[in-house]
Amino acid sequence: MAGPTPRPASDAQSSPEERTFSFVVVSNRLPVDRVETADGGSWNRSPGGLVTALEPIMAINDGAWVGWPGIADHEYEPFDSEGSWLVPVGLSEREVADYYEGFSNDTLWPLYHDVIAQPGYHRIWWEAYAAVNQRFAEAAVRVAEHGATVWVQDYQLQLVPAMIRKLRPDIVIGFFNHIPFPAYGIYSQLPWRRQILEGLLGADVIGFQRAADAGNFARAVRRLFGYSTKGTVVQVPETASDGSQRLRPVIARAFPISIETSAYSDLAKRPDVQERAKQIRDELGNPTIVMLGVDRLDYTKGIAHRMKAFGELLEDGRLRSEDAVLVQVASPSRERVETYRALRDEIELMVGRINGDFGAIGHPGISYLHHSYPREEMVAMFLAADVMLVTALRDGMNLVAKEYVASRIDNGGVLILSEFAGASDELKSALLINPHDIDGVKDAIMTAIGMPARERANRMRALRRRVIEHDVDRWSADFLAVLARSRPGTSSSVTLPGEDE
């Protein structure tokens, strides 16, 4: 993905500040990363399901994407990138600390994940969050044409929908929450609980990962505002332009996100990736059983819980390190936040203790990898793993579970999946577990290891059918179709791949 590209002469009639678009995406980060080079630097496409899902829609609709470029205290002009107009929103180092690391990730993240860690409630963080959300909203409306569709993404920008509606009531607004939405008893702890709901209710359609999340949101609205909710519709009172009072319907429902299934299946078919999977098993000492966990190093993922279960199986003698290995990929995450630094210390101490107590020469028990890998290497790991462990304590979806399933073109392997991950609503043929029940996790591991080949294949076929039929393209198409129908009388529409343009 090249850097800022000059506009062709045919487009010279509009300056960057004057260009407007029918479809605008707003997210905390732009879909590119800055790479500095000797000749000044360039922008590379970011990996991730959201970018993959929206890139073709952006190209068809001549769309714009508003977001932070990922570098503090730097201002960049809008620029073209592979068919999309990217609009950087600058953040200072202080705003990154207060809005992003503070309110987004040390207040909202733990609160929305059932207070697995204690949230911090600081007014200065809230003030930064509100100010940055206002800047994102203003950037979005500047590039939105009349009647445009604007799709706001995730918990960092929950105030943006109402801000956009106040500035530009002609815009059709969607919002998607990629993380859980907590039960009212937890949500009510937030000092700014009303302001967040008011921000979200500015949207025409609010999407959640699970029906339970949408239900939690509707209950919070009823408790705090007394608005009528029926099914997936919230009736929001508002004042019309003529001064009359009316009810504006807001749709709040589940749209479970997915992955680019074909990309993982295609990689799994490549001979070099299959050969790499064999090499991985060789490098691990050719154990009988390879178990795998792949996570960001985050306290919501239940990494310590799966390690405790594995360590107890070794201690009980039900497994031996010569026969079984747990490969744990823990990608670095938010390492400037103290909670995450403490978690890394805890996990690495646990790895050392288990390997010291139960490992053997050439067979350490746990192979711990604290870095990220390219997609090809991850697919090779998925093919090498007999058992995939997803033990999240709370997760909006958990796309790793779907990536593992998409990669198992051989219908092999067993998925052990936490019932507290959104993916459990769809992947019902997995072995579902409560990660807090260590004995239950241990039993699930032994069941997976001893599962007959025919049962493994039947379960994986059912899982793959679901992931193939409900991929990321279907997710975006479903959401945008509902959004297009949400405001009768508007001209806004978004052309989807495969439709007549």
Coordinates of C-alpha atoms in Angstrom, one line a residue, residues 95-267:
E95 CA -4.6 12.1 24.3
V96 CA -3.3 8.6 23.5
A97 CA -2.6 8.2 27.3
D98 CA -6.0 9.5 28.5
Y99 CA -8.5 8.7 25.7
Y100 CA -7.0 5.4 24.4
E101 CA -4.9 3.8 27.1
G102 CA -6.9 5.4 29.9
F103 CA -10.6 5.6 29.3
S104 CA -10.9 3.1 26.4
N105 CA -8.6 0.4 27.7
D106 CA -8.4 1.0 31.5
T107 CA -12.1 2.0 32.0
L108 CA -14.3 0.6 29.3
W109 CA -12.4 -2.6 28.4
P110 CA -12.4 -4.1 31.9
L111 CA -15.9 -2.9 32.6
Y112 CA -17.3 -4.4 29.4
H113 CA -15.5 -7.6 30.1
D114 CA -17.3 -8.2 33.4
V115 CA -14.8 -6.4 35.6
I116 CA -12.2 -9.2 35.3
A117 CA -9.8 -6.4 36.2
Q118 CA -10.8 -3.4 38.2
P119 CA -11.7 -0.4 35.9
G120 CA -10.3 3.0 36.6
Y121 CA -12.7 5.9 36.7
H122 CA -10.9 9.2 36.2
R123 CA -12.6 12.4 35.1
I124 CA -9.6 13.6 33.1
W125 CA -9.8 10.4 31.0
W126 CA -13.5 11.0 30.4
E127 CA -12.9 14.5 29.3
A128 CA -10.2 13.4 26.8
Y129 CA -12.6 10.6 25.5
A130 CA -15.4 13.1 24.9
A131 CA -13.0 15.6 23.2
V132 CA -11.4 13.0 20.9
N133 CA -14.8 11.6 20.0
Q134 CA -15.9 15.1 19.0
R135 CA -12.9 15.4 16.7
F136 CA -13.7 12.1 15.0
A137 CA -17.3 13.1 14.5
E138 CA -16.3 16.4 13.0
A139 CA -13.8 14.7 10.6
A140 CA -16.5 12.3 9.5
V141 CA -19.1 14.9 8.7
R142 CA -16.6 17.0 6.7
V143 CA -16.2 14.1 4.2
A144 CA -19.8 12.8 4.2
E145 CA -22.0 13.9 1.3
H146 CA -25.6 14.7 1.9
G147 CA -27.5 11.5 2.9
A148 CA -24.3 9.5 3.3
T149 CA -23.9 6.3 5.3
V150 CA -21.4 6.5 8.1
W151 CA -20.4 3.3 9.9
V152 CA -18.7 3.9 13.3
Q153 CA -16.7 1.1 14.8
D154 CA -16.2 0.0 18.4
Y155 CA -16.0 1.1 22.0
Q156 CA -13.4 3.8 21.6
L157 CA -16.0 5.9 19.7
Q158 CA -19.3 5.4 21.5
L159 CA -20.1 9.1 21.6
V160 CA -19.6 9.7 17.9
P161 CA -23.1 8.6 16.6
A162 CA -25.0 11.3 18.6
M163 CA -22.3 13.9 17.8
I164 CA -22.7 13.2 14.0
R165 CA -26.5 13.3 14.3
K166 CA -26.4 16.7 16.0
L167 CA -24.1 18.1 13.3
R168 CA -25.7 16.4 10.3
P169 CA -29.1 14.8 10.8
D170 CA -29.2 13.9 7.1
I171 CA -26.6 11.2 7.6
V172 CA -27.6 7.5 8.1
I173 CA -25.5 6.2 11.0
G174 CA -24.5 2.7 12.0
F175 CA -22.4 1.6 15.0
F176 CA -20.9 -1.8 15.7
N177 CA -19.6 -2.8 19.1
H178 CA -16.9 -5.4 18.7
I179 CA -16.6 -6.3 22.4
P180 CA -19.3 -7.4 24.9
F181 CA -21.9 -5.1 26.4
P182 CA -22.2 -5.9 30.1
A183 CA -25.2 -6.6 32.2
Y184 CA -26.8 -3.5 33.8
G185 CA -25.5 -4.4 37.3
I186 CA -22.0 -4.0 36.0
Y187 CA -22.6 -1.2 33.4
S188 CA -24.3 0.9 36.1
Q189 CA -20.9 1.4 37.8
L190 CA -19.8 3.7 35.0
P191 CA -20.1 7.4 36.2
W192 CA -20.8 8.4 32.6
R193 CA -23.3 5.6 31.9
R194 CA -26.1 8.0 30.6
Q195 CA -23.7 9.9 28.3
I196 CA -22.5 6.6 26.7
L197 CA -26.0 5.4 26.0
E198 CA -27.0 8.8 24.6
G199 CA -24.0 8.6 22.3
L200 CA -24.9 5.1 21.0
L201 CA -28.6 6.0 20.6
G202 CA -27.6 8.6 18.0
A203 CA -27.2 5.7 15.6
D204 CA -29.9 4.3 13.4
V205 CA -28.6 0.7 13.8
I206 CA -26.4 -0.5 16.7
G207 CA -24.8 -3.9 16.1
F208 CA -23.5 -6.3 18.8
Q209 CA -21.7 -9.6 18.7
R210 CA -24.4 -11.6 20.6
A211 CA -28.1 -11.3 21.2
A212 CA -27.3 -11.2 25.0
D213 CA -25.2 -8.1 24.4
A214 CA -28.1 -6.4 22.6
G215 CA -30.4 -7.4 25.4
N216 CA -28.1 -5.9 28.0
F217 CA -28.0 -2.7 26.1
A218 CA -31.8 -2.5 25.8
R219 CA -32.2 -3.2 29.6
A220 CA -29.7 -0.4 30.4
V221 CA -31.7 2.0 28.2
R222 CA -35.0 1.0 29.9
R223 CA -33.5 1.4 33.4
L224 CA -31.8 4.7 32.8
F225 CA -34.2 6.4 30.4
G226 CA -37.4 4.5 30.5
Y227 CA -37.6 4.3 26.7
S228 CA -39.8 1.7 25.1
T229 CA -38.0 -1.3 23.7
K230 CA -39.8 -4.0 21.8
G231 CA -37.8 -6.8 20.1
T232 CA -34.8 -5.3 18.6
V233 CA -36.2 -1.7 18.4
V234 CA -35.7 1.1 20.9
Q235 CA -38.0 4.1 20.6
V236 CA -36.0 7.3 21.2
P237 CA -38.0 10.5 21.8
E238 CA -36.6 13.5 20.0
T239 CA -37.7 16.9 18.8
A240 CA -38.3 17.3 15.0
S241 CA -37.2 20.3 13.0
D242 CA -40.7 21.8 13.3
G243 CA -40.6 21.6 17.1
S244 CA -42.9 18.6 17.4
Q245 CA -42.1 15.6 19.5
R246 CA -41.7 12.2 17.8
L247 CA -40.3 8.7 18.4
R248 CA -37.2 7.7 16.4
P249 CA -36.7 3.9 16.1
V250 CA -33.2 2.6 16.7
I251 CA -32.4 -1.0 15.8
A252 CA -30.2 -2.8 18.4
R253 CA -29.5 -6.4 17.5
A254 CA -26.8 -9.0 17.0
F255 CA -24.6 -9.2 13.9
P256 CA -21.9 -11.8 14.8
I257 CA -18.7 -10.9 13.0
S258 CA -16.6 -13.5 11.2
I259 CA -13.4 -14.0 9.2
E260 CA -12.3 -14.2 5.5
T261 CA -12.8 -17.9 5.5
S262 CA -11.5 -18.6 2.0
A263 CA -8.2 -16.9 2.8
Y264 CA -7.5 -19.4 5.6
S265 CA -8.7 -22.4 3.6
D266 CA -6.6 -21.4 0.6
L267 CA -3.5 -21.1 2.8

